[in-house]
Amino acid sequence: LATGARQKDNIFYEIRTYDIKPSKMKEFVELVNKYFHLRTAHSKLVGFWSAELGAMNKVVHVWKYDNFAHRTAVRHALANDKDWQGKFISPALPLIEKQHNEVAYLVPWCQLGKPPKEGGVYEWVTFQMKPGGPALWGEAFRAAINAHIDTGYTKLIGVFHTEYGLINTVHVIWWNESPDHRAAGRHSAHEDARVVAAVRDSVRFLESQQNMLLIPLQCSPLK
């Protein structure tokens, strides 16, 4: 069960997560850096990252689509793009162990943000919430996110709620100047009564939580 308000337009985001063979990660990144412009010519890339902490040999990329017809047209064009198929897909597929994709919407109270400057690191936090969707846990979850924003140590990039994939999943992307800056901010947040109270209320609806520290690749618009 996943009920609750969606964003008002048809825009959605496809989240793609690839596990790369450990011995092939360097080769995969080099291939992306060399040929990914062929892919971004077809649709809008939001961000492309490799995992530094919390996972290994994993990349995450997020694509923006106007609607499902738009995605269908893009996928059809990619299948017929000989340069993309020959220069990237054919050599990349043997490097990949596993692929996973989800379709998600930005939550209605969030706009896609940008970091205040280039550099820094991204934290990708995945929350598996109890069945019921935002109608059940949305208000408490939003309060917990806002409590972290109000501490000022971190920058919110986006909050995504899945539509396809494992439902009642929320992905939150944060930006920090460095891993140490993030660690210091988290320490302060844990001592902030506002954050503690908001999180205590939100975790009533939480099944599990996982996070990764991500580094943007050269082709990523979010750097």
Tab-separated table of C-alpha atoms in Angstrom:
chain	number	residue	atom	x	y	z
A	1	LEU	CA	0.000	0.000	0.000
A	2	ALA	CA	1.369	3.382	-0.969
A	3	THR	CA	-1.091	6.241	-0.740
A	4	GLY	CA	-0.535	9.967	-0.616
A	5	ALA	CA	-0.122	13.078	-2.717
A	6	ARG	CA	2.172	12.948	-5.725
A	7	GLN	CA	3.705	15.922	-7.433
A	8	LYS	CA	1.182	17.705	-9.603
A	9	ASP	CA	2.887	17.234	-12.982
A	10	ASN	CA	3.896	14.029	-14.764
A	11	ILE	CA	7.644	14.395	-14.273
A	12	PHE	CA	9.328	11.388	-12.707
A	13	TYR	CA	12.853	10.169	-12.048
A	14	GLU	CA	14.393	6.840	-12.931
A	15	ILE	CA	16.987	5.695	-10.410
A	16	ARG	CA	19.443	3.175	-11.826
A	17	THR	CA	21.866	1.280	-9.599
A	18	TYR	CA	24.594	-0.918	-11.100
A	19	ASP	CA	26.919	-3.302	-9.291
A	20	ILE	CA	30.214	-3.408	-11.176
A	21	LYS	CA	32.619	-6.344	-11.154
A	22	PRO	CA	35.320	-5.443	-8.582
A	23	SER	CA	38.190	-5.833	-11.028
A	24	LYS	CA	36.379	-3.766	-13.676
A	25	MET	CA	35.362	-0.623	-11.760
A	26	LYS	CA	38.199	1.516	-13.119
A	27	GLU	CA	37.471	0.356	-16.666
A	28	PHE	CA	33.754	1.093	-16.265
A	29	VAL	CA	34.356	4.635	-14.982
A	30	GLU	CA	36.760	5.339	-17.843
A	31	LEU	CA	34.151	4.125	-20.311
A	32	VAL	CA	31.512	6.394	-18.745
A	33	ASN	CA	33.828	9.409	-18.828
A	34	LYS	CA	34.675	8.802	-22.485
A	35	TYR	CA	31.306	7.982	-24.003
A	36	PHE	CA	28.460	9.038	-21.701
A	37	HIS	CA	27.845	12.187	-23.723
A	38	LEU	CA	26.208	9.852	-26.235
A	39	ARG	CA	23.616	8.935	-23.592
A	40	THR	CA	22.981	12.429	-22.237
A	41	ALA	CA	22.211	13.615	-25.770
A	42	HIS	CA	18.915	11.724	-25.456
A	43	SER	CA	17.558	12.785	-22.037
A	44	LYS	CA	18.394	14.730	-18.906
A	45	LEU	CA	20.864	13.245	-16.443
A	46	VAL	CA	20.380	14.543	-12.894
A	47	GLY	CA	23.434	12.946	-11.314
A	48	PHE	CA	25.887	10.069	-11.617
A	49	TRP	CA	27.883	8.869	-8.615
A	50	SER	CA	30.115	6.043	-7.447
A	51	ALA	CA	29.848	4.695	-3.923
A	52	GLU	CA	32.752	5.486	-1.600
A	53	LEU	CA	31.340	4.253	1.722
A	54	GLY	CA	28.356	2.051	2.557
A	55	ALA	CA	28.783	0.023	-0.636
A	56	MET	CA	31.609	-0.949	-2.978
A	57	ASN	CA	31.874	-1.151	-6.758
A	58	LYS	CA	28.440	0.436	-7.133
A	59	VAL	CA	27.247	3.367	-9.230
A	60	VAL	CA	23.965	5.272	-9.036
A	61	HIS	CA	22.533	7.507	-11.749
A	62	VAL	CA	19.265	9.434	-11.870
A	63	TRP	CA	17.364	10.442	-15.015
A	64	LYS	CA	14.522	12.921	-15.404
A	65	TYR	CA	11.565	12.250	-17.717
A	66	ASP	CA	8.559	14.400	-18.617
A	67	ASN	CA	6.230	11.385	-18.568
A	68	PHE	CA	6.233	7.677	-19.410
A	69	ALA	CA	5.757	8.326	-23.140
A	70	HIS	CA	8.917	10.423	-23.043
A	71	ARG	CA	10.879	7.572	-21.449
A	72	THR	CA	9.533	5.094	-24.019
A	73	ALA	CA	10.646	7.347	-26.868
A	74	VAL	CA	14.091	7.781	-25.336
A	75	ARG	CA	14.565	4.036	-24.804
A	76	HIS	CA	13.534	3.410	-28.418
A	77	ALA	CA	16.013	6.004	-29.675
A	78	LEU	CA	18.819	4.520	-27.563
A	79	ALA	CA	18.162	1.048	-28.931
A	80	ASN	CA	18.642	2.457	-32.419
A	81	ASP	CA	21.657	4.648	-31.632
A	82	LYS	CA	24.545	2.693	-33.177
A	83	ASP	CA	27.220	4.844	-31.553
A	84	TRP	CA	25.731	4.368	-28.081
A	85	GLN	CA	25.209	0.648	-28.562
A	86	GLY	CA	28.610	0.024	-30.098
A	87	LYS	CA	30.873	2.346	-28.136
A	88	PHE	CA	29.300	2.046	-24.686
A	89	ILE	CA	26.697	-0.686	-24.242
A	90	SER	CA	28.622	-3.539	-25.884
A	91	PRO	CA	31.853	-3.000	-23.907
A	92	ALA	CA	30.053	-2.004	-20.676
A	93	LEU	CA	27.719	-4.975	-20.269
A	94	PRO	CA	30.498	-7.505	-19.483
A	95	LEU	CA	31.689	-5.188	-16.680
A	96	ILE	CA	28.323	-5.129	-14.868
A	97	GLU	CA	27.263	-7.782	-12.368
A	98	LYS	CA	23.760	-6.535	-11.594
A	99	GLN	CA	21.358	-3.762	-12.608
A	100	HIS	CA	18.392	-2.385	-10.702
A	101	ASN	CA	16.017	0.444	-11.537
A	102	GLU	CA	13.215	2.290	-9.775
A	103	VAL	CA	10.770	4.987	-10.779
A	104	ALA	CA	10.276	7.693	-8.183
A	105	TYR	CA	8.620	11.070	-7.774
A	106	LEU	CA	9.923	14.030	-5.885
A	107	VAL	CA	7.734	14.417	-2.817
A	108	PRO	CA	5.322	17.353	-3.227
A	109	TRP	CA	7.084	19.531	-0.627
A	110	CYS	CA	10.542	19.190	-2.167
A	111	GLN	CA	12.197	20.759	-5.191
A	112	LEU	CA	15.375	19.348	-6.694
A	113	GLY	CA	18.250	21.311	-5.214
A	114	LYS	CA	21.843	22.043	-6.145
A	115	PRO	CA	24.949	22.220	-3.976
A	116	PRO	CA	26.199	25.738	-3.154
A	117	LYS	CA	29.487	24.951	-4.905
A	118	GLU	CA	31.248	22.184	-6.798
A	119	GLY	CA	33.151	19.575	-4.872
A	120	GLY	CA	32.042	17.912	-1.708
A	121	VAL	CA	30.300	14.595	-1.226
A	122	TYR	CA	26.755	13.293	-1.457
A	123	GLU	CA	24.983	11.129	1.080
A	124	TRP	CA	22.290	8.845	-0.306
A	125	VAL	CA	19.971	7.612	2.434
A	126	THR	CA	17.322	4.988	1.709
A	127	PHE	CA	14.418	4.610	4.125
A	128	GLN	CA	12.073	1.650	3.925
A	129	MET	CA	8.871	2.885	5.553
A	130	LYS	CA	5.890	0.929	6.842
A	131	PRO	CA	3.088	0.184	4.346
A	132	GLY	CA	0.586	3.000	4.045
A	133	GLY	CA	2.563	5.638	2.200
A	134	PRO	CA	2.695	9.367	2.958
A	135	ALA	CA	-0.884	9.281	4.242
A	136	LEU	CA	0.525	7.335	7.192
A	137	TRP	CA	4.091	8.581	7.696
A	138	GLY	CA	4.486	11.612	5.414
A	139	GLU	CA	4.025	14.352	8.008
A	140	ALA	CA	6.415	12.807	10.535
A	141	PHE	CA	9.002	12.064	7.852
A	142	ARG	CA	8.892	15.626	6.551
A	143	ALA	CA	9.354	16.976	10.084
A	144	ALA	CA	12.448	14.805	10.549
A	145	ILE	CA	13.943	16.027	7.259
A	146	ASN	CA	13.233	19.659	8.126
A	147	ALA	CA	14.814	19.224	11.550
A	148	HIS	CA	18.068	18.178	9.879
A	149	ILE	CA	17.858	21.063	7.413
A	150	ASP	CA	17.348	23.524	10.264
A	151	THR	CA	20.664	22.544	11.856
A	152	GLY	CA	22.361	24.091	8.825
A	153	TYR	CA	25.170	21.554	8.536
A	154	THR	CA	23.849	19.828	5.412
A	155	LYS	CA	22.197	20.734	2.109
A	156	LEU	CA	19.114	18.860	0.906
A	157	ILE	CA	19.245	17.907	-2.774
A	158	GLY	CA	16.082	15.835	-3.129
A	159	VAL	CA	13.552	13.500	-1.540
A	160	PHE	CA	12.196	10.759	-3.822
A	161	HIS	CA	9.291	8.377	-3.134
A	162	THR	CA	9.166	5.203	-5.208
A	163	GLU	CA	6.349	4.331	-7.567
A	164	TYR	CA	7.963	1.277	-9.211
A	165	GLY	CA	10.394	-0.921	-7.348
A	166	LEU	CA	10.093	-1.604	-3.656
A	167	ILE	CA	7.231	0.709	-2.667
A	168	ASN	CA	7.120	2.755	0.530
A	169	THR	CA	10.798	3.466	-0.115
A	170	VAL	CA	12.126	7.001	0.216
A	171	HIS	CA	15.534	8.074	-1.089
A	172	VAL	CA	17.001	11.264	0.362
A	173	ILE	CA	20.080	12.936	-1.149
A	174	TRP	CA	22.177	15.310	0.955
A	175	TRP	CA	25.294	17.321	0.085
A	176	ASN	CA	28.163	18.098	2.439
A	177	GLU	CA	31.487	19.832	1.960
A	178	SER	CA	33.439	16.752	3.032
A	179	PRO	CA	33.011	13.496	4.958
A	180	ASP	CA	34.479	15.180	8.036
A	181	HIS	CA	32.061	18.112	7.719
A	182	ARG	CA	29.213	15.620	7.550
A	183	ALA	CA	30.511	13.730	10.595
A	184	ALA	CA	30.790	16.923	12.656
A	185	GLY	CA	27.288	17.983	11.615
A	186	ARG	CA	25.809	14.629	12.513
A	187	HIS	CA	27.431	14.837	15.945
A	188	SER	CA	25.830	18.239	16.518
A	189	ALA	CA	22.455	17.028	15.229
A	190	HIS	CA	22.455	14.121	17.658
A	191	GLU	CA	22.711	16.633	20.498
A	192	ASP	CA	19.980	18.908	19.106
A	193	ALA	CA	16.709	18.346	20.974
A	194	ARG	CA	14.657	19.385	17.912
A	195	VAL	CA	16.282	16.712	15.741
A	196	VAL	CA	16.052	14.046	18.430
A	197	ALA	CA	12.328	14.688	18.943
A	198	ALA	CA	11.524	14.722	15.217
A	199	VAL	CA	13.495	11.552	14.517
A	200	ARG	CA	11.928	9.755	17.481
A	201	ASP	CA	8.490	10.494	16.040
A	202	SER	CA	9.445	9.448	12.502
A	203	VAL	CA	11.115	6.137	13.360
A	204	ARG	CA	7.773	4.760	14.511
A	205	PHE	CA	7.091	4.216	10.818
A	206	LEU	CA	10.569	3.031	9.809
A	207	GLU	CA	11.344	-0.551	8.767
A	208	SER	CA	14.995	-0.131	7.793
A	209	GLN	CA	17.548	2.475	6.748
A	210	GLN	CA	20.720	2.362	4.660
A	211	ASN	CA	23.110	5.062	3.539
A	212	MET	CA	25.984	5.509	1.108
A	213	LEU	CA	28.585	8.207	0.698
A	214	LEU	CA	28.788	9.025	-3.007
A	215	ILE	CA	31.378	10.757	-5.180
A	216	PRO	CA	30.144	12.395	-8.418
A	217	LEU	CA	31.606	11.169	-11.685
A	218	GLN	CA	33.009	13.535	-14.278
A	219	CYS	CA	29.792	13.451	-16.341
A	220	SER	CA	27.491	14.235	-13.404
A	221	PRO	CA	25.605	17.563	-13.547
A	222	LEU	CA	25.515	17.449	-9.726
A	223	LYS	CA	29.168	17.753	-8.702
